[in-house]
Amino acid sequence: MSVFLRNLLLFSIVFVVLTGGMVAYYVRDMRSVKFSTMGGRHILVIGDSHTECAIDDDVFTRCVNLSKSASAYVFSFAVIRKWKADNPELDTVLLSYEHKSLSDEQQTGWMYDESILAQRLPYVLPYFNGGDYWNYKFSSPFYKTLFQYPFTVRGFHEADTLENRYTWQNEKIGMARALTYTKLKEDVAATKPLEKGTPPEKLSEMSIEYIRKIADYCKRKNITLILINTPVYQWEKYVDHEQFETNRKKYFGDILYLDYKDFPLPDSCRADIWHLNAEGQRQFSEYLQKNLTEDIRKQNPSTAP
């Protein structure tokens, strides 16, 4: 081996060891920080943009909403574990379960797309377990994102020093988001309704696996897990609802489920086909505040606790 190659190999080894050690140190540092943010509330809302835009925790005051757009279930699972560890009062999880939750194309993109990893991974990385890390063993974007991690931790500690910890948490981990626009007409005009005979999408085995992992974890921790399908405009036009129900019952028939896809709201309450705007979010959250417990009983007569 030439001197150049030997030195290159030595440099690479030292670089990997130093980088790995630095990341491990900062992961441990962030895990030691307690996010005790439930404030006496006992419900955690988590998932993707559907719950992010549908549930306002300033209105539905029994919950904290930590949803974030493009959140794969591996991210949600990591946050659930962290928040339960820091907030023992957490006893219920509302997990977004919508028409694309089992889409292999969507979930693979959310897990491995470099742009999404750069936005999400640095903030949930400390809360991964061994199995979560293993999903990324051959993912080059994952390793690229690792280099951002020391800057992520530094940003957190700077925010914490300036007493902006919760602003940082909301921006990086998740929060309710009130959309201020109403573009339903434009979205309807641009969206082709689902045609009969359209082949079903390939199922995401990773989504199925992680929803089951979340369910098992919640059972061990005495947490009530509820899958929630938030309001969608004219669902039957755009979604294969029969396949949706078939898959849900096949894989998650034992998990509590709340179906609000047809929740009655005027068009003025919708940002687009799939999401509520601020007014829709307010009205839906007011409904949940008053009716969640009764709806669990009504919609799950055979499985409700």
Coordinates of C-alpha atoms in Angstrom, one line a residue:
M1 CA 0.0 0.0 0.0
S2 CA 1.4 3.4 -1.0
V3 CA 2.1 6.0 1.6
F4 CA -0.7 8.2 0.2
L5 CA -3.3 5.4 0.5
R6 CA -2.1 4.5 4.0
N7 CA -2.4 8.1 5.1
L8 CA -5.8 8.4 3.5
L9 CA -7.0 5.3 5.3
L10 CA -5.6 6.6 8.6
F11 CA -7.2 10.0 8.1
S12 CA -10.6 8.4 7.2
I13 CA -10.5 6.2 10.4
V14 CA -9.6 9.1 12.6
F15 CA -12.3 11.3 11.0
V16 CA -15.0 8.6 11.4
V17 CA -14.0 7.9 15.0
L18 CA -13.9 11.6 16.0
T19 CA -17.2 12.4 14.2
G20 CA -18.9 9.3 15.7
G21 CA -17.6 10.2 19.1
M22 CA -18.8 13.8 18.8
V23 CA -22.3 12.7 17.6
A24 CA -22.5 10.2 20.4
Y25 CA -21.6 12.8 23.0
Y26 CA -24.2 15.3 21.7
V27 CA -26.9 12.6 21.4
R28 CA -26.3 11.8 25.1
D29 CA -26.4 15.5 25.9
M30 CA -29.8 16.0 24.2
R31 CA -31.2 12.8 25.8
S32 CA -30.5 14.3 29.2
V33 CA -32.6 17.4 28.5
K34 CA -36.2 16.9 29.8
F35 CA -39.0 18.2 27.7
S36 CA -41.6 18.4 30.4
T37 CA -44.2 20.3 28.3
M38 CA -47.5 18.5 28.9
G39 CA -48.5 21.1 31.5
G40 CA -50.9 18.8 33.1
R41 CA -52.4 17.7 29.8
H42 CA -52.5 13.9 29.1
I43 CA -53.0 13.5 25.4
L44 CA -50.3 13.7 22.8
V45 CA -51.3 14.4 19.2
I46 CA -48.6 13.4 16.7
G47 CA -48.1 12.6 13.0
D48 CA -48.0 14.4 9.7
S49 CA -49.6 17.6 8.3
H50 CA -53.2 16.2 8.7
T51 CA -53.1 16.4 12.5
E52 CA -50.7 19.3 12.4
C53 CA -53.3 21.5 10.6
A54 CA -56.5 19.9 12.1
I55 CA -56.0 20.1 15.9
D56 CA -55.3 23.3 17.9
D57 CA -54.0 22.4 21.4
D58 CA -55.0 26.0 22.5
V59 CA -58.6 24.9 21.9
F60 CA -58.5 21.2 22.6
T61 CA -56.8 21.9 25.9
R62 CA -56.4 18.3 27.1
C63 CA -53.7 17.7 24.4
V64 CA -50.3 18.8 23.2
N65 CA -49.9 18.7 19.4
L66 CA -46.4 17.8 18.3
S67 CA -47.3 16.9 14.7
K68 CA -45.0 17.9 11.8
S69 CA -45.4 17.8 8.1
A70 CA -43.8 14.8 6.3
S71 CA -43.2 12.9 9.5
A72 CA -42.7 9.2 8.9
Y73 CA -43.8 6.9 11.7
V74 CA -40.2 6.2 12.7
F75 CA -40.0 9.9 13.7
S76 CA -43.3 9.9 15.5
F77 CA -42.3 6.7 17.5
A78 CA -39.1 8.4 18.6
V79 CA -40.9 11.5 19.9
I80 CA -43.6 9.4 21.6
R81 CA -40.9 7.5 23.6
K82 CA -39.2 10.7 24.6
W83 CA -42.4 12.5 25.7
K84 CA -43.6 9.6 27.7
A85 CA -40.2 9.4 29.5
D86 CA -40.4 13.1 30.4
N87 CA -44.1 13.3 31.0
P88 CA -45.5 10.4 33.0
E89 CA -49.0 11.9 32.9
L90 CA -49.2 11.1 29.1
D91 CA -51.8 8.4 28.8
T92 CA -53.3 8.8 25.4
V93 CA -51.8 9.2 21.9
L94 CA -53.7 10.4 18.9
L95 CA -51.7 9.2 15.9
S96 CA -52.4 10.6 12.4
Y97 CA -53.7 7.8 10.1
E98 CA -54.8 9.1 6.7
H99 CA -55.2 7.9 3.1
K100 CA -51.4 7.9 2.4
S101 CA -50.3 6.5 5.7
L102 CA -49.6 3.1 4.1
S103 CA -48.3 4.5 0.8
D104 CA -44.9 3.0 0.1
E105 CA -44.0 5.9 -2.2
Q106 CA -44.9 8.5 0.4
Q107 CA -43.4 6.9 3.5
T108 CA -40.2 5.9 1.7
G109 CA -39.8 9.5 0.6
W110 CA -40.4 10.8 4.1
M111 CA -37.9 8.4 5.6
Y112 CA -35.1 8.6 3.1
D113 CA -35.3 11.7 1.0
E114 CA -32.3 13.9 1.7
S115 CA -34.2 17.2 1.9
I116 CA -36.7 15.8 4.4
L117 CA -34.0 14.0 6.4
A118 CA -32.1 17.3 6.7
Q119 CA -35.3 19.0 8.1
R120 CA -36.4 16.2 10.5
L121 CA -33.5 13.9 11.4
P122 CA -31.3 16.3 13.4
Y123 CA -34.1 17.0 15.9
V124 CA -35.3 13.4 16.5
L125 CA -31.9 11.6 16.2
P126 CA -31.2 11.6 19.9
Y127 CA -34.4 9.7 20.6
F128 CA -33.8 6.9 18.1
N129 CA -33.2 3.4 19.4
G130 CA -31.0 0.7 17.8
G131 CA -33.7 -0.5 15.5
D132 CA -34.4 3.0 14.2
Y133 CA -30.7 3.6 13.4
W134 CA -30.6 0.3 11.6
N135 CA -33.1 1.5 9.1
Y136 CA -30.5 3.9 7.8
K137 CA -27.5 1.6 7.7
F138 CA -27.2 2.0 3.9
S139 CA -28.5 5.6 3.6
S140 CA -25.9 8.1 2.5
P141 CA -28.3 11.1 3.2
F142 CA -28.5 9.8 6.8
Y143 CA -24.7 10.0 7.2
K144 CA -24.6 13.4 5.5
T145 CA -27.2 14.6 8.0
L146 CA -25.1 13.4 11.0
F147 CA -22.6 16.1 10.3
Q148 CA -25.3 18.7 11.1
Y149 CA -26.0 17.3 14.5
P150 CA -23.5 19.2 16.6
F151 CA -24.9 22.5 15.1
T152 CA -28.4 21.3 16.0
V153 CA -27.4 20.8 19.6
R154 CA -25.6 24.1 19.7
G155 CA -28.7 25.8 18.3
F156 CA -30.9 24.3 21.0
H157 CA -28.6 25.3 23.8
E158 CA -28.4 28.9 22.5
A159 CA -32.2 29.0 22.3
D160 CA -32.4 27.5 25.8
T161 CA -30.0 30.1 27.2
L162 CA -32.1 32.9 25.7
E163 CA -35.3 31.3 27.2
N164 CA -36.5 30.3 23.8
R165 CA -36.5 26.6 24.3
Y166 CA -40.2 26.1 23.6
T167 CA -40.0 28.2 20.4
W168 CA -37.2 25.9 19.3
Q169 CA -39.2 22.8 20.2
N170 CA -42.2 24.0 18.3
E171 CA -40.3 24.9 15.2
K172 CA -38.1 21.8 15.2
I173 CA -40.1 19.0 16.8
G174 CA -43.7 19.8 16.0
M175 CA -46.7 21.9 16.8
A176 CA -50.2 22.8 15.7
R177 CA -50.1 24.9 12.5
A178 CA -53.0 27.2 11.5
L179 CA -53.1 27.7 7.7
T180 CA -54.3 31.2 6.9
Y181 CA -55.3 30.5 3.3
T182 CA -58.3 29.0 1.5
K183 CA -57.3 27.4 -1.8
L184 CA -59.9 24.7 -2.0
K185 CA -61.3 25.7 -5.4
E186 CA -57.9 25.8 -6.9
D187 CA -56.9 22.4 -5.4
V188 CA -60.1 20.8 -6.7
A189 CA -59.6 22.2 -10.2
A190 CA -56.0 20.8 -10.2
T191 CA -56.7 17.4 -8.7
K192 CA -58.0 14.5 -10.7
P193 CA -60.6 12.4 -8.9
L194 CA -59.7 8.8 -8.4
E195 CA -60.8 6.6 -11.3
K196 CA -62.5 3.3 -10.8
G197 CA -60.2 0.4 -11.3
T198 CA -57.1 2.3 -10.3
P199 CA -54.7 -0.3 -9.0
P200 CA -54.0 0.0 -5.2
E201 CA -50.8 1.6 -4.1
K202 CA -48.0 -0.6 -2.9
L203 CA -48.2 -0.9 0.8
S204 CA -45.4 0.4 3.0
E205 CA -44.1 -2.5 5.1
M206 CA -42.2 0.1 7.2
S207 CA -45.4 2.0 8.1
I208 CA -47.1 -1.2 9.1
E209 CA -44.2 -2.3 11.2
Y210 CA -43.9 1.1 13.0
I211 CA -47.6 1.5 13.7
R212 CA -47.4 -2.0 15.2
K213 CA -44.3 -1.0 17.2
I214 CA -46.1 2.1 18.5
A215 CA -49.1 0.0 19.4
D216 CA -47.0 -2.5 21.3
Y217 CA -45.0 0.3 23.1
C218 CA -48.3 2.1 24.1
K219 CA -49.7 -1.2 25.5
R220 CA -46.5 -1.8 27.6
K221 CA -46.7 1.8 28.9
N222 CA -50.5 1.8 29.6
I223 CA -51.0 4.4 26.9
T224 CA -54.3 4.4 24.9
L225 CA -53.4 4.6 21.2
I226 CA -55.9 6.0 18.8
L227 CA -55.5 6.3 15.1
I228 CA -57.3 9.4 13.9
N229 CA -58.4 10.3 10.3
T230 CA -58.9 14.0 10.2
P231 CA -61.4 15.8 7.9
V232 CA -60.9 15.7 4.1
Y233 CA -63.0 17.4 1.4
Q234 CA -65.2 14.9 -0.4
W235 CA -63.0 11.9 0.6
E236 CA -64.9 9.4 -1.6
K237 CA -63.9 11.3 -4.8
Y238 CA -60.2 11.2 -4.2
V239 CA -59.5 8.1 -2.0
D240 CA -60.0 4.4 -2.5
H241 CA -62.0 4.2 0.7
E242 CA -62.8 0.5 0.4
Q243 CA -59.1 -0.4 0.2
F244 CA -58.3 2.0 3.0
E245 CA -60.8 0.2 5.3
T246 CA -59.6 -3.2 4.2
N247 CA -56.0 -2.4 5.1
R248 CA -56.9 -0.7 8.3
K249 CA -58.9 -3.7 9.6
K250 CA -56.4 -6.2 8.4
Y251 CA -53.4 -4.6 10.0
F252 CA -54.8 -2.5 12.8
G253 CA -58.2 -3.8 13.6
D254 CA -57.3 -4.1 17.2
I255 CA -56.4 -0.4 17.6
L256 CA -58.9 2.2 18.5
Y257 CA -59.8 4.4 15.5
L258 CA -61.5 7.7 15.1
D259 CA -62.8 8.5 11.6
Y260 CA -63.6 12.1 10.9
K261 CA -63.0 12.2 7.2
D262 CA -66.6 13.3 6.6
F263 CA -66.7 15.7 9.5
P264 CA -69.1 18.5 8.4
L265 CA -67.4 21.8 7.7
P266 CA -68.1 24.6 5.2
D267 CA -65.7 25.0 2.3
S268 CA -64.5 28.2 3.9
C269 CA -62.9 26.1 6.7
R270 CA -60.6 24.2 4.3
A271 CA -57.2 25.2 3.1
D272 CA -57.3 22.6 0.4
I273 CA -58.7 19.1 -0.2
W274 CA -56.6 17.5 2.5
H275 CA -56.1 20.1 5.2
L276 CA -58.1 22.5 7.3
N277 CA -57.4 26.1 7.6
A278 CA -57.3 28.1 10.9
E279 CA -61.1 28.4 11.2
G280 CA -61.6 24.7 10.3
Q281 CA -59.0 23.8 12.8
R282 CA -60.7 25.8 15.5
Q283 CA -64.1 24.3 14.9
F284 CA -62.8 20.7 14.7
S285 CA -60.7 21.2 17.9
E286 CA -63.8 22.6 19.7
Y287 CA -65.7 19.5 18.7
L288 CA -62.9 17.2 20.0
Q289 CA -62.7 19.1 23.3
K290 CA -66.4 18.3 23.9
N291 CA -66.9 14.9 22.2
L292 CA -63.6 12.9 22.0
T293 CA -64.4 10.5 24.8
E294 CA -67.9 9.8 23.6
D295 CA -66.8 9.4 20.0
I296 CA -64.2 6.8 21.1
R297 CA -67.0 4.8 22.7
K298 CA -69.4 5.2 19.8
Q299 CA -66.9 4.5 17.0
N300 CA -65.2 1.5 18.8
P301 CA -68.0 -0.4 20.5
S302 CA -66.1 -3.7 20.5
T303 CA -62.6 -2.4 21.4
A304 CA -63.0 0.7 23.5
P305 CA -61.5 0.5 27.0

